[in-house]
Amino acid sequence: MTDSRPAPAPAPVDHTGASPVTRGLALVLDDLVRIPGTRYRVGLDPVIGLIPVVGDAVGTVVAAAVFAEAVRNRVPVHILFRMGWNYLVDAVIGVVPFVGDVADAAHKATSKNLRLVDRTIAEGRRVDTDARGYLARAAGAVGLMLLVLLGMVGLALWGVLAFLGVV
């Protein structure tokens, strides 16, 4: 006698929110240490930002990780563009030496974007995984934002080299 019941469905994969690794990156970059006597926290992002080009490159890598979390969790494409805007603002204010790093400490784009992903998921505003073209649109949005950020890294490198008289 054979059992004609269908096999049980596999347990669903938990895709709610960002991974612990991405959360850890955000913590280290934006909120690692509390400033004594205040409730304000700062991370390594403004410190790394003091190193020309390196700080921008690290920021771009972290941005890619946060974008990957957002796409993995199927957040709507317009939210991806909003996240890209946060990173673009972060990159633009970070261009000004020292003053930009202080402003960067206040802006905290990575933490802002992780909260945006979490809130979007909590509100149930995820794109149906069967939606046609989501992956292509999301990849295009993320690719465009990362190209802009990498372009800014290139401009920063060119500026440093021009300042040093190499170009």
JSON list of C-alpha atoms in Angstrom, two decimals:
[
{"chain": "A", "resi": 1, "resn": "MET", "atom": "CA", "xyz": [0.00, 0.00, 0.00]},
{"chain": "A", "resi": 2, "resn": "THR", "atom": "CA", "xyz": [1.40, 3.39, -1.02]},
{"chain": "A", "resi": 3, "resn": "ASP", "atom": "CA", "xyz": [0.90, 6.68, 0.74]},
{"chain": "A", "resi": 4, "resn": "SER", "atom": "CA", "xyz": [-0.67, 9.13, -1.70]},
{"chain": "A", "resi": 5, "resn": "ARG", "atom": "CA", "xyz": [-0.37, 12.14, 0.58]},
{"chain": "A", "resi": 6, "resn": "PRO", "atom": "CA", "xyz": [1.83, 14.93, -0.78]},
{"chain": "A", "resi": 7, "resn": "ALA", "atom": "CA", "xyz": [5.22, 15.41, 0.81]},
{"chain": "A", "resi": 8, "resn": "PRO", "atom": "CA", "xyz": [5.29, 18.19, 3.42]},
{"chain": "A", "resi": 9, "resn": "ALA", "atom": "CA", "xyz": [6.44, 21.55, 2.14]},
{"chain": "A", "resi": 10, "resn": "PRO", "atom": "CA", "xyz": [9.92, 22.60, 3.21]},
{"chain": "A", "resi": 11, "resn": "ALA", "atom": "CA", "xyz": [10.10, 25.07, 6.07]},
{"chain": "A", "resi": 12, "resn": "PRO", "atom": "CA", "xyz": [10.07, 28.64, 4.79]},
{"chain": "A", "resi": 13, "resn": "VAL", "atom": "CA", "xyz": [13.36, 30.50, 4.83]},
{"chain": "A", "resi": 14, "resn": "ASP", "atom": "CA", "xyz": [13.34, 33.44, 7.19]},
{"chain": "A", "resi": 15, "resn": "HIS", "atom": "CA", "xyz": [13.89, 36.53, 5.05]},
{"chain": "A", "resi": 16, "resn": "THR", "atom": "CA", "xyz": [12.73, 39.09, 7.57]},
{"chain": "A", "resi": 17, "resn": "GLY", "atom": "CA", "xyz": [15.07, 41.99, 7.96]},
{"chain": "A", "resi": 18, "resn": "ALA", "atom": "CA", "xyz": [18.78, 42.31, 7.55]},
{"chain": "A", "resi": 19, "resn": "SER", "atom": "CA", "xyz": [21.25, 39.61, 8.45]},
{"chain": "A", "resi": 20, "resn": "PRO", "atom": "CA", "xyz": [23.31, 39.79, 11.65]},
{"chain": "A", "resi": 21, "resn": "VAL", "atom": "CA", "xyz": [26.40, 40.48, 9.54]},
{"chain": "A", "resi": 22, "resn": "THR", "atom": "CA", "xyz": [24.83, 43.54, 7.91]},
{"chain": "A", "resi": 23, "resn": "ARG", "atom": "CA", "xyz": [23.48, 44.71, 11.26]},
{"chain": "A", "resi": 24, "resn": "GLY", "atom": "CA", "xyz": [26.98, 44.31, 12.72]},
{"chain": "A", "resi": 25, "resn": "LEU", "atom": "CA", "xyz": [28.47, 46.39, 9.89]},
{"chain": "A", "resi": 26, "resn": "ALA", "atom": "CA", "xyz": [25.93, 49.13, 10.54]},
{"chain": "A", "resi": 27, "resn": "LEU", "atom": "CA", "xyz": [26.69, 49.07, 14.25]},
{"chain": "A", "resi": 28, "resn": "VAL", "atom": "CA", "xyz": [30.45, 49.30, 13.71]},
{"chain": "A", "resi": 29, "resn": "LEU", "atom": "CA", "xyz": [30.17, 52.03, 11.10]},
{"chain": "A", "resi": 30, "resn": "ASP", "atom": "CA", "xyz": [27.45, 54.19, 12.67]},
{"chain": "A", "resi": 31, "resn": "ASP", "atom": "CA", "xyz": [26.88, 53.42, 16.38]},
{"chain": "A", "resi": 32, "resn": "LEU", "atom": "CA", "xyz": [29.92, 51.71, 17.88]},
{"chain": "A", "resi": 33, "resn": "VAL", "atom": "CA", "xyz": [30.69, 54.05, 20.80]},
{"chain": "A", "resi": 34, "resn": "ARG", "atom": "CA", "xyz": [28.50, 56.33, 22.91]},
{"chain": "A", "resi": 35, "resn": "ILE", "atom": "CA", "xyz": [29.91, 59.81, 23.37]},
{"chain": "A", "resi": 36, "resn": "PRO", "atom": "CA", "xyz": [30.34, 60.24, 27.14]},
{"chain": "A", "resi": 37, "resn": "GLY", "atom": "CA", "xyz": [27.75, 62.47, 28.76]},
{"chain": "A", "resi": 38, "resn": "THR", "atom": "CA", "xyz": [25.36, 62.19, 25.77]},
{"chain": "A", "resi": 39, "resn": "ARG", "atom": "CA", "xyz": [22.97, 59.69, 24.26]},
{"chain": "A", "resi": 40, "resn": "TYR", "atom": "CA", "xyz": [24.67, 60.12, 20.88]},
{"chain": "A", "resi": 41, "resn": "ARG", "atom": "CA", "xyz": [26.66, 57.28, 19.34]},
{"chain": "A", "resi": 42, "resn": "VAL", "atom": "CA", "xyz": [29.30, 57.33, 16.62]},
{"chain": "A", "resi": 43, "resn": "GLY", "atom": "CA", "xyz": [31.01, 54.60, 14.64]},
{"chain": "A", "resi": 44, "resn": "LEU", "atom": "CA", "xyz": [34.07, 54.13, 12.51]},
{"chain": "A", "resi": 45, "resn": "ASP", "atom": "CA", "xyz": [32.55, 55.62, 9.35]},
{"chain": "A", "resi": 46, "resn": "PRO", "atom": "CA", "xyz": [33.69, 59.21, 10.03]},
{"chain": "A", "resi": 47, "resn": "VAL", "atom": "CA", "xyz": [37.14, 57.95, 11.11]},
{"chain": "A", "resi": 48, "resn": "ILE", "atom": "CA", "xyz": [37.57, 55.78, 8.01]},
{"chain": "A", "resi": 49, "resn": "GLY", "atom": "CA", "xyz": [36.24, 58.70, 5.97]},
{"chain": "A", "resi": 50, "resn": "LEU", "atom": "CA", "xyz": [39.31, 60.71, 6.94]},
{"chain": "A", "resi": 51, "resn": "ILE", "atom": "CA", "xyz": [41.40, 58.41, 4.75]},
{"chain": "A", "resi": 52, "resn": "PRO", "atom": "CA", "xyz": [40.95, 59.65, 1.17]},
{"chain": "A", "resi": 53, "resn": "VAL", "atom": "CA", "xyz": [39.38, 57.14, -1.22]},
{"chain": "A", "resi": 54, "resn": "VAL", "atom": "CA", "xyz": [39.62, 54.23, 1.29]},
{"chain": "A", "resi": 55, "resn": "GLY", "atom": "CA", "xyz": [36.73, 55.57, 3.36]},
{"chain": "A", "resi": 56, "resn": "ASP", "atom": "CA", "xyz": [34.59, 56.01, 0.26]},
{"chain": "A", "resi": 57, "resn": "ALA", "atom": "CA", "xyz": [35.45, 52.51, -0.96]},
{"chain": "A", "resi": 58, "resn": "VAL", "atom": "CA", "xyz": [34.51, 50.95, 2.39]},
{"chain": "A", "resi": 59, "resn": "GLY", "atom": "CA", "xyz": [31.26, 52.89, 2.36]},
{"chain": "A", "resi": 60, "resn": "THR", "atom": "CA", "xyz": [30.45, 51.59, -1.12]},
{"chain": "A", "resi": 61, "resn": "VAL", "atom": "CA", "xyz": [31.07, 47.98, -0.10]},
{"chain": "A", "resi": 62, "resn": "VAL", "atom": "CA", "xyz": [28.78, 48.37, 2.91]},
{"chain": "A", "resi": 63, "resn": "ALA", "atom": "CA", "xyz": [26.17, 50.05, 0.71]},
{"chain": "A", "resi": 64, "resn": "ALA", "atom": "CA", "xyz": [26.28, 47.02, -1.60]},
{"chain": "A", "resi": 65, "resn": "ALA", "atom": "CA", "xyz": [25.67, 44.71, 1.38]},
{"chain": "A", "resi": 66, "resn": "VAL", "atom": "CA", "xyz": [22.68, 46.73, 2.56]},
{"chain": "A", "resi": 67, "resn": "PHE", "atom": "CA", "xyz": [21.25, 46.88, -0.97]},
{"chain": "A", "resi": 68, "resn": "ALA", "atom": "CA", "xyz": [21.68, 43.09, -1.23]},
{"chain": "A", "resi": 69, "resn": "GLU", "atom": "CA", "xyz": [19.69, 42.67, 2.00]},
{"chain": "A", "resi": 70, "resn": "ALA", "atom": "CA", "xyz": [16.95, 44.89, 0.64]},
{"chain": "A", "resi": 71, "resn": "VAL", "atom": "CA", "xyz": [16.71, 42.95, -2.63]},
{"chain": "A", "resi": 72, "resn": "ARG", "atom": "CA", "xyz": [16.83, 39.61, -0.76]},
{"chain": "A", "resi": 73, "resn": "ASN", "atom": "CA", "xyz": [13.84, 40.82, 1.25]},
{"chain": "A", "resi": 74, "resn": "ARG", "atom": "CA", "xyz": [12.05, 42.03, -1.90]},
{"chain": "A", "resi": 75, "resn": "VAL", "atom": "CA", "xyz": [11.57, 45.65, -0.87]},
{"chain": "A", "resi": 76, "resn": "PRO", "atom": "CA", "xyz": [9.91, 47.78, -3.56]},
{"chain": "A", "resi": 77, "resn": "VAL", "atom": "CA", "xyz": [12.17, 49.41, -6.14]},
{"chain": "A", "resi": 78, "resn": "HIS", "atom": "CA", "xyz": [11.17, 52.93, -5.06]},
{"chain": "A", "resi": 79, "resn": "ILE", "atom": "CA", "xyz": [12.52, 52.09, -1.59]},
{"chain": "A", "resi": 80, "resn": "LEU", "atom": "CA", "xyz": [15.81, 51.00, -3.22]},
{"chain": "A", "resi": 81, "resn": "PHE", "atom": "CA", "xyz": [16.02, 54.42, -4.87]},
{"chain": "A", "resi": 82, "resn": "ARG", "atom": "CA", "xyz": [15.32, 56.10, -1.53]},
{"chain": "A", "resi": 83, "resn": "MET", "atom": "CA", "xyz": [18.15, 54.09, 0.00]},
{"chain": "A", "resi": 84, "resn": "GLY", "atom": "CA", "xyz": [20.38, 55.13, -2.88]},
{"chain": "A", "resi": 85, "resn": "TRP", "atom": "CA", "xyz": [19.47, 58.75, -2.20]},
{"chain": "A", "resi": 86, "resn": "ASN", "atom": "CA", "xyz": [20.57, 58.35, 1.42]},
{"chain": "A", "resi": 87, "resn": "TYR", "atom": "CA", "xyz": [23.94, 56.98, 0.28]},
{"chain": "A", "resi": 88, "resn": "LEU", "atom": "CA", "xyz": [24.30, 59.70, -2.33]},
{"chain": "A", "resi": 89, "resn": "VAL", "atom": "CA", "xyz": [23.70, 62.40, 0.29]},
{"chain": "A", "resi": 90, "resn": "ASP", "atom": "CA", "xyz": [26.22, 60.64, 2.52]},
{"chain": "A", "resi": 91, "resn": "ALA", "atom": "CA", "xyz": [28.79, 60.61, -0.27]},
{"chain": "A", "resi": 92, "resn": "VAL", "atom": "CA", "xyz": [28.24, 64.26, -1.21]},
{"chain": "A", "resi": 93, "resn": "ILE", "atom": "CA", "xyz": [28.54, 65.55, 2.35]},
{"chain": "A", "resi": 94, "resn": "GLY", "atom": "CA", "xyz": [31.58, 63.34, 2.87]},
{"chain": "A", "resi": 95, "resn": "VAL", "atom": "CA", "xyz": [33.47, 65.07, 0.05]},
{"chain": "A", "resi": 96, "resn": "VAL", "atom": "CA", "xyz": [34.28, 68.10, 2.18]},
{"chain": "A", "resi": 97, "resn": "PRO", "atom": "CA", "xyz": [37.35, 67.19, 4.27]},
{"chain": "A", "resi": 98, "resn": "PHE", "atom": "CA", "xyz": [36.80, 67.03, 8.05]},
{"chain": "A", "resi": 99, "resn": "VAL", "atom": "CA", "xyz": [33.51, 68.99, 7.97]},
{"chain": "A", "resi": 100, "resn": "GLY", "atom": "CA", "xyz": [32.03, 66.27, 5.77]},
{"chain": "A", "resi": 101, "resn": "ASP", "atom": "CA", "xyz": [33.20, 63.60, 8.19]},
{"chain": "A", "resi": 102, "resn": "VAL", "atom": "CA", "xyz": [31.44, 65.32, 11.09]},
{"chain": "A", "resi": 103, "resn": "ALA", "atom": "CA", "xyz": [28.28, 65.63, 9.00]},
{"chain": "A", "resi": 104, "resn": "ASP", "atom": "CA", "xyz": [28.72, 62.00, 7.98]},
{"chain": "A", "resi": 105, "resn": "ALA", "atom": "CA", "xyz": [28.69, 61.00, 11.66]},
{"chain": "A", "resi": 106, "resn": "ALA", "atom": "CA", "xyz": [25.32, 62.71, 12.01]},
{"chain": "A", "resi": 107, "resn": "HIS", "atom": "CA", "xyz": [23.76, 61.39, 8.78]},
{"chain": "A", "resi": 108, "resn": "LYS", "atom": "CA", "xyz": [24.38, 57.63, 9.41]},
{"chain": "A", "resi": 109, "resn": "ALA", "atom": "CA", "xyz": [23.18, 56.39, 6.02]},
{"chain": "A", "resi": 110, "resn": "THR", "atom": "CA", "xyz": [23.75, 52.70, 6.74]},
{"chain": "A", "resi": 111, "resn": "SER", "atom": "CA", "xyz": [21.66, 52.67, 9.91]},
{"chain": "A", "resi": 112, "resn": "LYS", "atom": "CA", "xyz": [19.03, 54.83, 8.23]},
{"chain": "A", "resi": 113, "resn": "ASN", "atom": "CA", "xyz": [18.75, 52.38, 5.34]},
{"chain": "A", "resi": 114, "resn": "LEU", "atom": "CA", "xyz": [18.57, 49.31, 7.58]},
{"chain": "A", "resi": 115, "resn": "ARG", "atom": "CA", "xyz": [15.71, 50.95, 9.51]},
{"chain": "A", "resi": 116, "resn": "LEU", "atom": "CA", "xyz": [14.03, 51.69, 6.17]},
{"chain": "A", "resi": 117, "resn": "VAL", "atom": "CA", "xyz": [14.33, 48.02, 5.12]},
{"chain": "A", "resi": 118, "resn": "ASP", "atom": "CA", "xyz": [13.02, 46.81, 8.48]},
{"chain": "A", "resi": 119, "resn": "ARG", "atom": "CA", "xyz": [10.09, 49.24, 8.47]},
{"chain": "A", "resi": 120, "resn": "THR", "atom": "CA", "xyz": [9.18, 48.34, 4.88]},
{"chain": "A", "resi": 121, "resn": "ILE", "atom": "CA", "xyz": [9.13, 44.64, 5.76]},
{"chain": "A", "resi": 122, "resn": "ALA", "atom": "CA", "xyz": [7.24, 45.21, 9.03]},
{"chain": "A", "resi": 123, "resn": "GLU", "atom": "CA", "xyz": [4.56, 47.14, 7.12]},
{"chain": "A", "resi": 124, "resn": "GLY", "atom": "CA", "xyz": [4.24, 44.27, 4.66]},
{"chain": "A", "resi": 125, "resn": "ARG", "atom": "CA", "xyz": [5.32, 46.33, 1.69]},
{"chain": "A", "resi": 126, "resn": "ARG", "atom": "CA", "xyz": [7.31, 43.57, 0.07]},
{"chain": "A", "resi": 127, "resn": "VAL", "atom": "CA", "xyz": [7.10, 42.77, -3.63]},
{"chain": "A", "resi": 128, "resn": "ASP", "atom": "CA", "xyz": [5.52, 39.41, -4.37]},
{"chain": "A", "resi": 129, "resn": "THR", "atom": "CA", "xyz": [8.35, 37.03, -5.15]},
{"chain": "A", "resi": 130, "resn": "ASP", "atom": "CA", "xyz": [6.55, 36.01, -8.33]},
{"chain": "A", "resi": 131, "resn": "ALA", "atom": "CA", "xyz": [6.40, 39.57, -9.63]},
{"chain": "A", "resi": 132, "resn": "ARG", "atom": "CA", "xyz": [7.72, 39.66, -13.20]},
{"chain": "A", "resi": 133, "resn": "GLY", "atom": "CA", "xyz": [10.77, 41.75, -13.69]},
{"chain": "A", "resi": 134, "resn": "TYR", "atom": "CA", "xyz": [11.39, 42.59, -10.02]},
{"chain": "A", "resi": 135, "resn": "LEU", "atom": "CA", "xyz": [14.87, 41.18, -10.02]},
{"chain": "A", "resi": 136, "resn": "ALA", "atom": "CA", "xyz": [15.79, 43.03, -13.23]},
{"chain": "A", "resi": 137, "resn": "ARG", "atom": "CA", "xyz": [14.39, 46.35, -11.95]},
{"chain": "A", "resi": 138, "resn": "ALA", "atom": "CA", "xyz": [16.01, 45.88, -8.53]},
{"chain": "A", "resi": 139, "resn": "ALA", "atom": "CA", "xyz": [19.37, 44.96, -10.07]},
{"chain": "A", "resi": 140, "resn": "GLY", "atom": "CA", "xyz": [19.12, 48.01, -12.34]},
{"chain": "A", "resi": 141, "resn": "ALA", "atom": "CA", "xyz": [18.31, 50.32, -9.43]},
{"chain": "A", "resi": 142, "resn": "VAL", "atom": "CA", "xyz": [21.08, 48.93, -7.24]},
{"chain": "A", "resi": 143, "resn": "GLY", "atom": "CA", "xyz": [23.54, 48.92, -10.14]},
{"chain": "A", "resi": 144, "resn": "LEU", "atom": "CA", "xyz": [22.77, 52.54, -10.96]},
{"chain": "A", "resi": 145, "resn": "MET", "atom": "CA", "xyz": [23.22, 53.64, -7.35]},
{"chain": "A", "resi": 146, "resn": "LEU", "atom": "CA", "xyz": [26.47, 51.70, -6.97]},
{"chain": "A", "resi": 147, "resn": "LEU", "atom": "CA", "xyz": [27.79, 53.13, -10.24]},
{"chain": "A", "resi": 148, "resn": "VAL", "atom": "CA", "xyz": [27.10, 56.63, -8.96]},
{"chain": "A", "resi": 149, "resn": "LEU", "atom": "CA", "xyz": [28.85, 55.84, -5.67]},
{"chain": "A", "resi": 150, "resn": "LEU", "atom": "CA", "xyz": [31.82, 54.26, -7.47]},
{"chain": "A", "resi": 151, "resn": "GLY", "atom": "CA", "xyz": [31.96, 57.28, -9.75]},
{"chain": "A", "resi": 152, "resn": "MET", "atom": "CA", "xyz": [32.22, 59.49, -6.69]},
{"chain": "A", "resi": 153, "resn": "VAL", "atom": "CA", "xyz": [35.07, 57.29, -5.38]},
{"chain": "A", "resi": 154, "resn": "GLY", "atom": "CA", "xyz": [36.80, 57.73, -8.75]},
{"chain": "A", "resi": 155, "resn": "LEU", "atom": "CA", "xyz": [36.33, 61.50, -8.61]},
{"chain": "A", "resi": 156, "resn": "ALA", "atom": "CA", "xyz": [37.72, 61.56, -5.07]},
{"chain": "A", "resi": 157, "resn": "LEU", "atom": "CA", "xyz": [40.76, 59.56, -6.19]},
{"chain": "A", "resi": 158, "resn": "TRP", "atom": "CA", "xyz": [41.26, 61.87, -9.14]},
{"chain": "A", "resi": 159, "resn": "GLY", "atom": "CA", "xyz": [40.99, 64.89, -6.81]},
{"chain": "A", "resi": 160, "resn": "VAL", "atom": "CA", "xyz": [43.62, 63.46, -4.45]},
{"chain": "A", "resi": 161, "resn": "LEU", "atom": "CA", "xyz": [45.95, 62.67, -7.34]},
{"chain": "A", "resi": 162, "resn": "ALA", "atom": "CA", "xyz": [45.41, 66.13, -8.84]},
{"chain": "A", "resi": 163, "resn": "PHE", "atom": "CA", "xyz": [46.13, 67.71, -5.45]},
{"chain": "A", "resi": 164, "resn": "LEU", "atom": "CA", "xyz": [49.36, 65.73, -5.22]},
{"chain": "A", "resi": 165, "resn": "GLY", "atom": "CA", "xyz": [50.30, 66.81, -8.75]},
{"chain": "A", "resi": 166, "resn": "VAL", "atom": "CA", "xyz": [50.28, 63.30, -10.19]},
{"chain": "A", "resi": 167, "resn": "VAL", "atom": "CA", "xyz": [47.67, 64.08, -12.86]}
]
